[in-house]
Amino acid sequence: MAELIFDAPAVKKKSPIHLADLTVAERKARAEELGLPAFRANQLAVHFFTHHSDDMESFTDIPKELRAPLTDAFLPKLLTLVRSVTCDGGKTRKDLWRLHDGVLVESVLMRYTDRTTVCISSQAGCGMQCPFCATGQAGLTRNLTAAEITAQVVMAAKACDLGEMPGGPTRLSNVVFMGMGEPMANYKSVMQSIRNITNPQPDGLGIGARSVTLSTVGLVSGIEKLIAEDLPVTLAISLHTPDDELRDSLVPVNSRWKVKEVLAAADKYEAKTGRRYSIEYALIRDINDQAWRADLLGRMLKNKNAHVNLIPLNPTPGSKWTASRAEDEAAFVEILEGYGVPVTVRDTRGREIDGACGQLAASQIDNNS
Ligand code: SAH
């Protein structure tokens, strides 16, 4: 196995500091350091987290001469939109963002009848090398800062406020860490971003922790740390197969933490938070979709507070793998249900806009090279 990357390469050019990287006390200290009144930092936090604005023209409660220095100190522009693509009649929108150093990341906004969800990236690229994932194939470029992660959510919330999705203005209700990157490999910034997302206004966006899903390949050390936090987010484990033999190649981090250890960590998380966890399972034709694997998975999960989310594989360009046949998918569902395991098949939103993890950024990089 090639080496998995748990520590991102050093950032070449440091990302500008933003209030979403700082605690309330740190914001105050930074304001004082710069000779700016501390309460002004809180006013900027209200603009950012409550009004979803980083445009100083809208800061009418701040004297004109202070707007530029305060914006430079606390709200530097972190994300520049490169392009947006939509599908599902506009109800799915994928945004490609350029960061200050030219690095590209993507987020996807999805409007459903009962909720609006944004899928965000935690790293530029990913070091986990799952062979069916577009992001994994490009490797890890760098970790995102807490503010770069948070800003994706704020931009999505702003799009909802402005009624950019069909159906008129709405409230962003859910956040899933299922874009580019392995959130547990960028633990500190991801936790700070979750605090920004879940803290009540004015110190955060005020989205309930239960409406935030953290999806991981199964870095047990990260799950253990999460258990120690008081943050009852929904945990999703990208299992993809119940047997170690196949998982060693589908999810290479399995060579470090085996299926049993990952499920034990998820159970411990469930015991601490009472939160049902999700098992993500990309169904790949003739690779992991056999009845015996469904049976093994069913037996493993039957008495657990877990739910299985089957994802038809979205083949990456040049992939030799494809989604399962309809009859195999149906049989897989039926076997799991036979064990009383709740199971859903994820709708394939965004498929025609390179909706699967990392594909839009990958196609943009290809176009540029
Ligand atoms: N690194 C994290 C989160 C990012 S990916 C994780 O692995 O959980 C979010 C989900 O999409 C994961 O379950 C991942 O395995 C899955 N995924 C990645 N590429 C896919 C593809 N081509 N088709 C279907 N699901 C895919």
GROMACS .gro file of C-alpha atoms and ligand atoms in nm:
model
  395
    1MET     CA    1   0.000   0.000   0.000
    2ALA     CA    2   0.122   0.350  -0.081
    3GLU     CA    3   0.158   0.582   0.213
    4LEU     CA    4  -0.164   0.746   0.331
    5ILE     CA    5  -0.139   1.113   0.411
    6PHE     CA    6  -0.268   1.210   0.754
    7ASP     CA    7  -0.073   1.534   0.780
    8ALA     CA    8  -0.131   1.774   0.495
    9PRO     CA    9   0.171   1.928   0.323
   10ALA     CA   10   0.263   2.269   0.463
   11VAL     CA   11   0.058   2.550   0.315
   12LYS     CA   12   0.281   2.738   0.072
   13LYS     CA   13   0.121   3.077   0.119
   14LYS     CA   14  -0.066   3.107   0.448
   15SER     CA   15  -0.440   3.164   0.410
   16PRO     CA   16  -0.542   3.510   0.534
   17ILE     CA   17  -0.675   3.515   0.890
   18HIS     CA   18  -1.052   3.544   0.910
   19LEU     CA   19  -1.283   3.581   1.207
   20ALA     CA   20  -1.413   3.230   1.146
   21ASP     CA   21  -1.065   3.099   1.235
   22LEU     CA   22  -1.078   3.272   1.573
   23THR     CA   23  -1.265   3.227   1.899
   24VAL     CA   24  -1.456   3.524   2.036
   25ALA     CA   25  -1.165   3.598   2.275
   26GLU     CA   26  -0.911   3.572   1.992
   27ARG     CA   27  -1.115   3.812   1.777
   28LYS     CA   28  -1.108   4.065   2.060
   29ALA     CA   29  -0.733   4.024   2.106
   30ARG     CA   30  -0.671   4.067   1.732
   31ALA     CA   31  -0.883   4.383   1.720
   32GLU     CA   32  -0.688   4.530   2.014
   33GLU     CA   33  -0.358   4.434   1.856
   34LEU     CA   34  -0.458   4.626   1.543
   35GLY     CA   35  -0.582   4.926   1.741
   36LEU     CA   36  -0.944   4.861   1.641
   37PRO     CA   37  -1.236   4.864   1.886
   38ALA     CA   38  -1.307   4.504   1.994
   39PHE     CA   39  -1.686   4.533   1.971
   40ARG     CA   40  -1.646   4.602   1.601
   41ALA     CA   41  -1.523   4.245   1.556
   42ASN     CA   42  -1.852   4.126   1.701
   43GLN     CA   43  -2.044   4.348   1.461
   44LEU     CA   44  -1.856   4.183   1.174
   45ALA     CA   45  -1.944   3.841   1.314
   46VAL     CA   46  -2.312   3.939   1.299
   47HIS     CA   47  -2.273   4.043   0.936
   48PHE     CA   48  -2.100   3.720   0.847
   49PHE     CA   49  -2.286   3.457   1.048
   50THR     CA   50  -2.634   3.616   1.070
   51HIS     CA   51  -2.660   3.820   0.751
   52HIS     CA   52  -2.425   3.599   0.547
   53SER     CA   53  -2.245   3.904   0.417
   54ASP     CA   54  -1.879   3.991   0.375
   55ASP     CA   55  -1.952   4.295   0.162
   56MET     CA   56  -1.842   4.608   0.347
   57GLU     CA   57  -2.094   4.822   0.158
   58SER     CA   58  -2.361   4.654   0.367
   59PHE     CA   59  -2.192   4.734   0.702
   60THR     CA   60  -2.403   5.041   0.766
   61ASP     CA   61  -2.361   5.015   1.144
   62ILE     CA   62  -1.986   5.068   1.106
   63PRO     CA   63  -1.829   5.409   1.029
   64LYS     CA   64  -1.713   5.425   0.667
   65GLU     CA   65  -1.345   5.479   0.754
   66LEU     CA   66  -1.336   5.163   0.968
   67ARG     CA   67  -1.499   4.931   0.715
   68ALA     CA   68  -1.189   4.864   0.505
   69PRO     CA   69  -0.942   4.803   0.792
   70LEU     CA   70  -1.195   4.584   0.973
   71THR     CA   71  -1.271   4.387   0.658
   72ASP     CA   72  -0.897   4.335   0.594
   73ALA     CA   73  -0.846   4.217   0.951
   74PHE     CA   74  -1.151   3.993   0.988
   75LEU     CA   75  -1.333   3.924   0.664
   76PRO     CA   76  -1.081   3.880   0.382
   77LYS     CA   77  -1.241   3.728   0.071
   78LEU     CA   78  -1.159   3.358   0.086
   79LEU     CA   79  -1.367   3.206  -0.192
   80THR     CA   80  -1.390   3.326  -0.550
   81LEU     CA   81  -1.653   3.155  -0.761
   82VAL     CA   82  -1.500   2.995  -1.072
   83ARG     CA   83  -1.817   2.841  -1.203
   84SER     CA   84  -2.155   2.704  -1.103
   85VAL     CA   85  -2.338   2.422  -1.272
   86THR     CA   86  -2.695   2.323  -1.201
   87CYS     CA   87  -2.921   2.030  -1.269
   88ASP     CA   88  -3.249   1.885  -1.140
   89GLY     CA   89  -3.422   2.202  -1.263
   90GLY     CA   90  -3.185   2.416  -1.058
   91LYS     CA   91  -3.249   2.230  -0.734
   92THR     CA   92  -2.891   2.099  -0.734
   93ARG     CA   93  -2.610   2.345  -0.782
   94LYS     CA   94  -2.242   2.273  -0.772
   95ASP     CA   95  -2.005   2.563  -0.710
   96LEU     CA   96  -1.636   2.552  -0.786
   97TRP     CA   97  -1.432   2.791  -0.571
   98ARG     CA   98  -1.081   2.925  -0.606
   99LEU     CA   99  -0.892   2.989  -0.282
  100HIS     CA  100  -0.637   3.267  -0.230
  101ASP     CA  101  -0.351   3.047  -0.356
  102GLY     CA  102  -0.529   2.925  -0.668
  103VAL     CA  103  -0.636   2.593  -0.516
  104LEU     CA  104  -0.981   2.469  -0.627
  105VAL     CA  105  -1.252   2.319  -0.407
  106GLU     CA  106  -1.619   2.248  -0.461
  107SER     CA  107  -1.944   2.255  -0.270
  108VAL     CA  108  -2.291   2.133  -0.371
  109LEU     CA  109  -2.622   2.288  -0.267
  110MET     CA  110  -2.931   2.069  -0.284
  111ARG     CA  111  -3.288   2.178  -0.225
  112TYR     CA  112  -3.539   1.913  -0.123
  113THR     CA  113  -3.904   1.961  -0.026
  114ASP     CA  114  -3.831   1.952   0.347
  115ARG     CA  115  -3.472   2.074   0.372
  116THR     CA  116  -3.183   2.241   0.195
  117THR     CA  117  -2.843   2.080   0.233
  118VAL     CA  118  -2.494   2.193   0.145
  119CYS     CA  119  -2.221   1.937   0.087
  120ILE     CA  120  -1.883   2.094   0.166
  121SER     CA  121  -1.513   2.020   0.127
  122SER     CA  122  -1.273   1.998   0.420
  123GLN     CA  123  -0.951   1.956   0.221
  124ALA     CA  124  -0.830   2.043  -0.127
  125GLY     CA  125  -0.786   1.692  -0.260
  126CYS     CA  126  -0.763   1.393  -0.027
  127GLY     CA  127  -0.487   1.163   0.094
  128MET     CA  128  -0.701   0.853   0.158
  129GLN     CA  129  -0.661   0.699  -0.190
  130CYS     CA  130  -0.999   0.527  -0.223
  131PRO     CA  131  -0.972   0.401  -0.583
  132PHE     CA  132  -1.334   0.473  -0.686
  133CYS     CA  133  -1.326   0.838  -0.574
  134ALA     CA  134  -1.223   1.122  -0.807
  135THR     CA  135  -1.078   1.329  -0.523
  136GLY     CA  136  -0.866   1.043  -0.398
  137GLN     CA  137  -0.709   0.994  -0.737
  138ALA     CA  138  -0.572   1.348  -0.747
  139GLY     CA  139  -0.406   1.321  -0.404
  140LEU     CA  140  -0.397   1.578  -0.127
  141THR     CA  141  -0.310   1.940  -0.202
  142ARG     CA  142  -0.371   2.096   0.138
  143ASN     CA  143  -0.599   2.128   0.437
  144LEU     CA  144  -0.860   2.401   0.431
  145THR     CA  145  -0.868   2.649   0.716
  146ALA     CA  146  -1.170   2.664   0.946
  147ALA     CA  147  -1.277   2.985   0.773
  148GLU     CA  148  -1.242   2.836   0.424
  149ILE     CA  149  -1.470   2.551   0.531
  150THR     CA  150  -1.715   2.781   0.709
  151ALA     CA  151  -1.728   3.024   0.416
  152GLN     CA  152  -1.868   2.748   0.191
  153VAL     CA  153  -2.161   2.719   0.433
  154VAL     CA  154  -2.208   3.095   0.457
  155MET     CA  155  -2.211   3.126   0.077
  156ALA     CA  156  -2.473   2.851   0.058
  157ALA     CA  157  -2.683   3.018   0.328
  158LYS     CA  158  -2.662   3.344   0.134
  159ALA     CA  159  -2.778   3.173  -0.187
  160CYS     CA  160  -3.075   3.038   0.011
  161ASP     CA  161  -3.158   3.382   0.157
  162LEU     CA  162  -3.147   3.538  -0.188
  163GLY     CA  163  -3.383   3.278  -0.332
  164GLU     CA  164  -3.128   3.157  -0.583
  165MET     CA  165  -3.270   2.806  -0.566
  166PRO     CA  166  -3.609   2.744  -0.733
  167GLY     CA  167  -3.894   2.778  -0.486
  168GLY     CA  168  -3.794   3.115  -0.347
  169PRO     CA  169  -3.594   3.218  -0.041
  170THR     CA  170  -3.535   2.944   0.213
  171ARG     CA  171  -3.316   2.862   0.512
  172LEU     CA  172  -3.009   2.645   0.482
  173SER     CA  173  -3.094   2.357   0.715
  174ASN     CA  174  -2.826   2.087   0.678
  175VAL     CA  175  -2.453   2.059   0.626
  176VAL     CA  176  -2.273   1.741   0.520
  177PHE     CA  177  -1.896   1.695   0.510
  178MET     CA  178  -1.912   1.479   0.198
  179GLY     CA  179  -1.731   1.698  -0.050
  180MET     CA  180  -1.358   1.680  -0.110
  181GLY     CA  181  -1.130   1.561   0.166
  182GLU     CA  182  -1.124   1.347   0.477
  183PRO     CA  183  -1.256   1.565   0.760
  184MET     CA  184  -1.088   1.358   1.033
  185ALA     CA  185  -0.749   1.422   0.870
  186ASN     CA  186  -0.804   1.798   0.915
  187TYR     CA  187  -0.949   1.758   1.261
  188LYS     CA  188  -0.879   2.091   1.428
  189SER     CA  189  -1.007   2.313   1.146
  190VAL     CA  190  -1.310   2.090   1.091
  191MET     CA  191  -1.401   2.114   1.461
  192GLN     CA  192  -1.364   2.492   1.458
  193SER     CA  193  -1.583   2.507   1.145
  194ILE     CA  194  -1.847   2.286   1.313
  195ARG     CA  195  -1.848   2.524   1.608
  196ASN     CA  196  -1.898   2.814   1.367
  197ILE     CA  197  -2.183   2.627   1.199
  198THR     CA  198  -2.355   2.518   1.521
  199ASN     CA  199  -2.292   2.807   1.761
  200PRO     CA  200  -2.605   3.014   1.809
  201GLN     CA  201  -2.608   3.354   1.643
  202PRO     CA  202  -2.428   3.592   1.666
  203ASP     CA  203  -2.121   3.370   1.723
  204GLY     CA  204  -2.217   3.114   1.461
  205LEU     CA  205  -2.476   3.019   1.201
  206GLY     CA  206  -2.705   2.851   1.451
  207ILE     CA  207  -2.755   2.526   1.258
  208GLY     CA  208  -2.824   2.236   1.499
  209ALA     CA  209  -2.541   1.985   1.545
  210ARG     CA  210  -2.785   1.708   1.456
  211SER     CA  211  -2.824   1.866   1.114
  212VAL     CA  212  -2.450   1.841   1.050
  213THR     CA  213  -2.312   1.512   0.916
  214LEU     CA  214  -1.946   1.427   0.937
  215SER     CA  215  -1.850   1.152   0.695
  216THR     CA  216  -1.524   0.964   0.747
  217VAL     CA  217  -1.331   0.677   0.593
  218GLY     CA  218  -1.303   0.549   0.950
  219LEU     CA  219  -1.007   0.719   1.112
  220VAL     CA  220  -1.062   0.565   1.454
  221SER     CA  221  -0.829   0.814   1.625
  222GLY     CA  222  -1.051   1.095   1.495
  223ILE     CA  223  -1.375   0.924   1.601
  224GLU     CA  224  -1.224   0.878   1.950
  225LYS     CA  225  -1.144   1.249   1.967
  226LEU     CA  226  -1.495   1.335   1.850
  227ILE     CA  227  -1.639   1.121   2.130
  228ALA     CA  228  -1.457   1.345   2.377
  229GLU     CA  229  -1.613   1.663   2.231
  230ASP     CA  230  -1.959   1.780   2.321
  231LEU     CA  231  -2.076   1.797   1.962
  232PRO     CA  232  -2.357   1.556   1.876
  233VAL     CA  233  -2.315   1.572   1.499
  234THR     CA  234  -2.437   1.283   1.286
  235LEU     CA  235  -2.154   1.043   1.212
  236ALA     CA  236  -2.132   0.866   0.876
  237ILE     CA  237  -1.882   0.587   0.815
  238SER     CA  238  -1.774   0.509   0.460
  239LEU     CA  239  -1.765   0.133   0.501
  240HIS     CA  240  -1.831   0.015   0.144
  241THR     CA  241  -1.786  -0.351   0.233
  242PRO     CA  242  -1.815  -0.557   0.552
  243ASP     CA  243  -1.503  -0.771   0.494
  244ASP     CA  244  -1.147  -0.661   0.559
  245GLU     CA  245  -1.008  -0.835   0.255
  246LEU     CA  246  -1.193  -0.615   0.006
  247ARG     CA  247  -1.197  -0.308   0.228
  248ASP     CA  248  -0.817  -0.307   0.240
  249SER     CA  249  -0.826  -0.210  -0.127
  250LEU     CA  250  -1.152  -0.007  -0.148
  251VAL     CA  251  -1.071   0.206   0.156
  252PRO     CA  252  -0.694   0.174   0.205
  253VAL     CA  253  -0.701   0.320   0.558
  254ASN     CA  254  -0.852  -0.019   0.647
  255SER     CA  255  -0.499  -0.152   0.664
  256ARG     CA  256  -0.462   0.061   0.977
  257TRP     CA  257  -0.811   0.028   1.135
  258LYS     CA  258  -1.014  -0.282   1.052
  259VAL     CA  259  -1.391  -0.303   0.998
  260LYS     CA  260  -1.451  -0.427   1.354
  261GLU     CA  261  -1.249  -0.144   1.508
  262VAL     CA  262  -1.429   0.120   1.299
  263LEU     CA  263  -1.773  -0.016   1.392
  264ALA     CA  264  -1.671  -0.038   1.759
  265ALA     CA  265  -1.569   0.328   1.751
  266ALA     CA  266  -1.899   0.422   1.583
  267ASP     CA  267  -2.090   0.226   1.850
  268LYS     CA  268  -1.901   0.409   2.120
  269TYR     CA  269  -1.998   0.737   1.956
  270GLU     CA  270  -2.359   0.623   1.947
  271ALA     CA  271  -2.346   0.523   2.315
  272LYS     CA  272  -2.213   0.868   2.410
  273THR     CA  273  -2.445   1.079   2.194
  274GLY     CA  274  -2.749   0.857   2.141
  275ARG     CA  275  -2.719   0.944   1.774
  276ARG     CA  276  -2.788   0.682   1.511
  277TYR     CA  277  -2.495   0.664   1.273
  278SER     CA  278  -2.490   0.603   0.897
  279ILE     CA  279  -2.299   0.344   0.704
  280GLU     CA  280  -2.215   0.472   0.357
  281TYR     CA  281  -2.193   0.197   0.099
  282ALA     CA  282  -2.119   0.277  -0.267
  283LEU     CA  283  -2.262  -0.016  -0.465
  284ILE     CA  284  -2.008  -0.123  -0.728
  285ARG     CA  285  -2.114  -0.384  -0.983
  286ASP     CA  286  -1.970  -0.729  -0.909
  287ILE     CA  287  -1.721  -0.582  -0.662
  288ASN     CA  288  -1.908  -0.530  -0.335
  289ASP     CA  289  -2.274  -0.590  -0.427
  290GLN     CA  290  -2.301  -0.967  -0.381
  291ALA     CA  291  -2.579  -1.114  -0.167
  292TRP     CA  292  -2.328  -1.270   0.075
  293ARG     CA  293  -2.182  -0.927   0.149
  294ALA     CA  294  -2.531  -0.787   0.215
  295ASP     CA  295  -2.588  -1.083   0.446
  296LEU     CA  296  -2.261  -1.028   0.633
  297LEU     CA  297  -2.336  -0.656   0.667
  298GLY     CA  298  -2.689  -0.730   0.789
  299ARG     CA  299  -2.556  -0.968   1.055
  300MET     CA  300  -2.299  -0.711   1.167
  301LEU     CA  301  -2.551  -0.428   1.199
  302LYS     CA  302  -2.871  -0.601   1.305
  303ASN     CA  303  -2.864  -0.493   1.668
  304LYS     CA  304  -2.694  -0.161   1.621
  305ASN     CA  305  -2.840   0.188   1.608
  306ALA     CA  306  -2.719   0.229   1.252
  307HIS     CA  307  -2.868   0.300   0.915
  308VAL     CA  308  -2.726   0.202   0.575
  309ASN     CA  309  -2.708   0.455   0.295
  310LEU     CA  310  -2.648   0.279  -0.035
  311ILE     CA  311  -2.495   0.503  -0.301
  312PRO     CA  312  -2.506   0.383  -0.663
  313LEU     CA  313  -2.145   0.424  -0.777
  314ASN     CA  314  -2.092   0.735  -0.983
  315PRO     CA  315  -1.809   0.617  -1.208
  316THR     CA  316  -1.511   0.849  -1.227
  317PRO     CA  317  -1.369   0.920  -1.575
  318GLY     CA  318  -1.180   0.619  -1.705
  319SER     CA  319  -1.305   0.397  -1.422
  320LYS     CA  320  -1.336   0.026  -1.488
  321TRP     CA  321  -1.609   0.011  -1.225
  322THR     CA  322  -1.973   0.096  -1.261
  323ALA     CA  323  -2.297   0.102  -1.060
  324SER     CA  324  -2.471  -0.220  -0.965
  325ARG     CA  325  -2.748  -0.376  -1.170
  326ALA     CA  326  -3.097  -0.277  -1.052
  327GLU     CA  327  -3.176  -0.636  -0.946
  328ASP     CA  328  -2.857  -0.666  -0.739
  329GLU     CA  329  -2.927  -0.334  -0.570
  330ALA     CA  330  -3.283  -0.444  -0.491
  331ALA     CA  331  -3.161  -0.777  -0.352
  332PHE     CA  332  -2.902  -0.597  -0.138
  333VAL     CA  333  -3.173  -0.374   0.011
  334GLU     CA  334  -3.402  -0.668   0.074
  335ILE     CA  335  -3.137  -0.872   0.255
  336LEU     CA  336  -3.049  -0.581   0.484
  337GLU     CA  337  -3.416  -0.516   0.556
  338GLY     CA  338  -3.453  -0.883   0.640
  339TYR     CA  339  -3.217  -0.818   0.931
  340GLY     CA  340  -3.425  -0.517   1.038
  341VAL     CA  341  -3.151  -0.277   0.931
  342PRO     CA  342  -3.288   0.058   0.806
  343VAL     CA  343  -3.165   0.120   0.456
  344THR     CA  344  -3.203   0.394   0.198
  345VAL     CA  345  -3.070   0.424  -0.154
  346ARG     CA  346  -2.931   0.770  -0.205
  347ASP     CA  347  -3.084   0.961  -0.491
  348THR     CA  348  -2.826   1.038  -0.752
  349ARG     CA  349  -2.857   1.413  -0.737
  350GLY     CA  350  -2.602   1.597  -0.938
  351ARG     CA  351  -2.485   1.300  -1.138
  352GLU     CA  352  -2.491   1.488  -1.467
  353ILE     CA  353  -2.290   1.775  -1.319
  354ASP     CA  354  -2.003   1.554  -1.202
  355GLY     CA  355  -2.179   1.537  -0.867
  356ALA     CA  356  -1.959   1.267  -0.720
  357CYS     CA  357  -1.687   1.365  -0.486
  358GLY     CA  358  -1.416   1.572  -0.655
  359GLN     CA  359  -1.529   1.534  -1.013
  360LEU     CA  360  -1.596   1.898  -1.093
  361ALA     CA  361  -1.260   2.015  -0.960
  362ALA     CA  362  -1.092   1.728  -1.145
  363SER     CA  363  -1.254   1.825  -1.476
  364GLN     CA  364  -1.158   2.191  -1.427
  365ILE     CA  365  -0.797   2.093  -1.358
  366ASP     CA  366  -0.801   1.878  -1.674
  367ASN     CA  367  -0.937   2.170  -1.878
  368ASN     CA  368  -0.662   2.396  -1.752
  369SER     CA  369  -0.378   2.158  -1.806
  370SAH     N1  370  -1.364   1.137   0.304
  370SAH     C1  371  -1.495   1.129   0.357
  370SAH     C2  372  -1.595   1.225   0.298
  370SAH     C3  373  -1.596   1.250   0.150
  370SAH     S1  374  -1.677   1.147   0.035
  370SAH     C4  375  -1.546   0.988   0.344
  370SAH     O1  376  -1.486   0.909   0.273
  370SAH     O2  377  -1.645   0.954   0.408
  370SAH     C5  378  -1.844   1.126   0.073
  370SAH     C6  379  -1.894   0.988   0.032
  370SAH     O3  380  -1.897   0.971  -0.112
  370SAH     C7  381  -1.805   0.877   0.086
  370SAH     O4  382  -1.884   0.774   0.139
  370SAH     C8  383  -1.732   0.830  -0.038
  370SAH     O5  384  -1.681   0.701  -0.025
  370SAH     C9  385  -1.840   0.845  -0.145
  370SAH     N2  386  -1.789   0.845  -0.282
  370SAH    C10  387  -1.672   0.891  -0.328
  370SAH     N3  388  -1.660   0.872  -0.460
  370SAH    C11  389  -1.775   0.813  -0.501
  370SAH    C12  390  -1.825   0.767  -0.627
  370SAH     N4  391  -1.752   0.780  -0.737
  370SAH     N5  392  -1.948   0.712  -0.630
  370SAH    C13  393  -2.021   0.699  -0.518
  370SAH     N6  394  -1.981   0.741  -0.395
  370SAH    C14  395  -1.859   0.795  -0.387
   0.00000   0.00000   0.00000
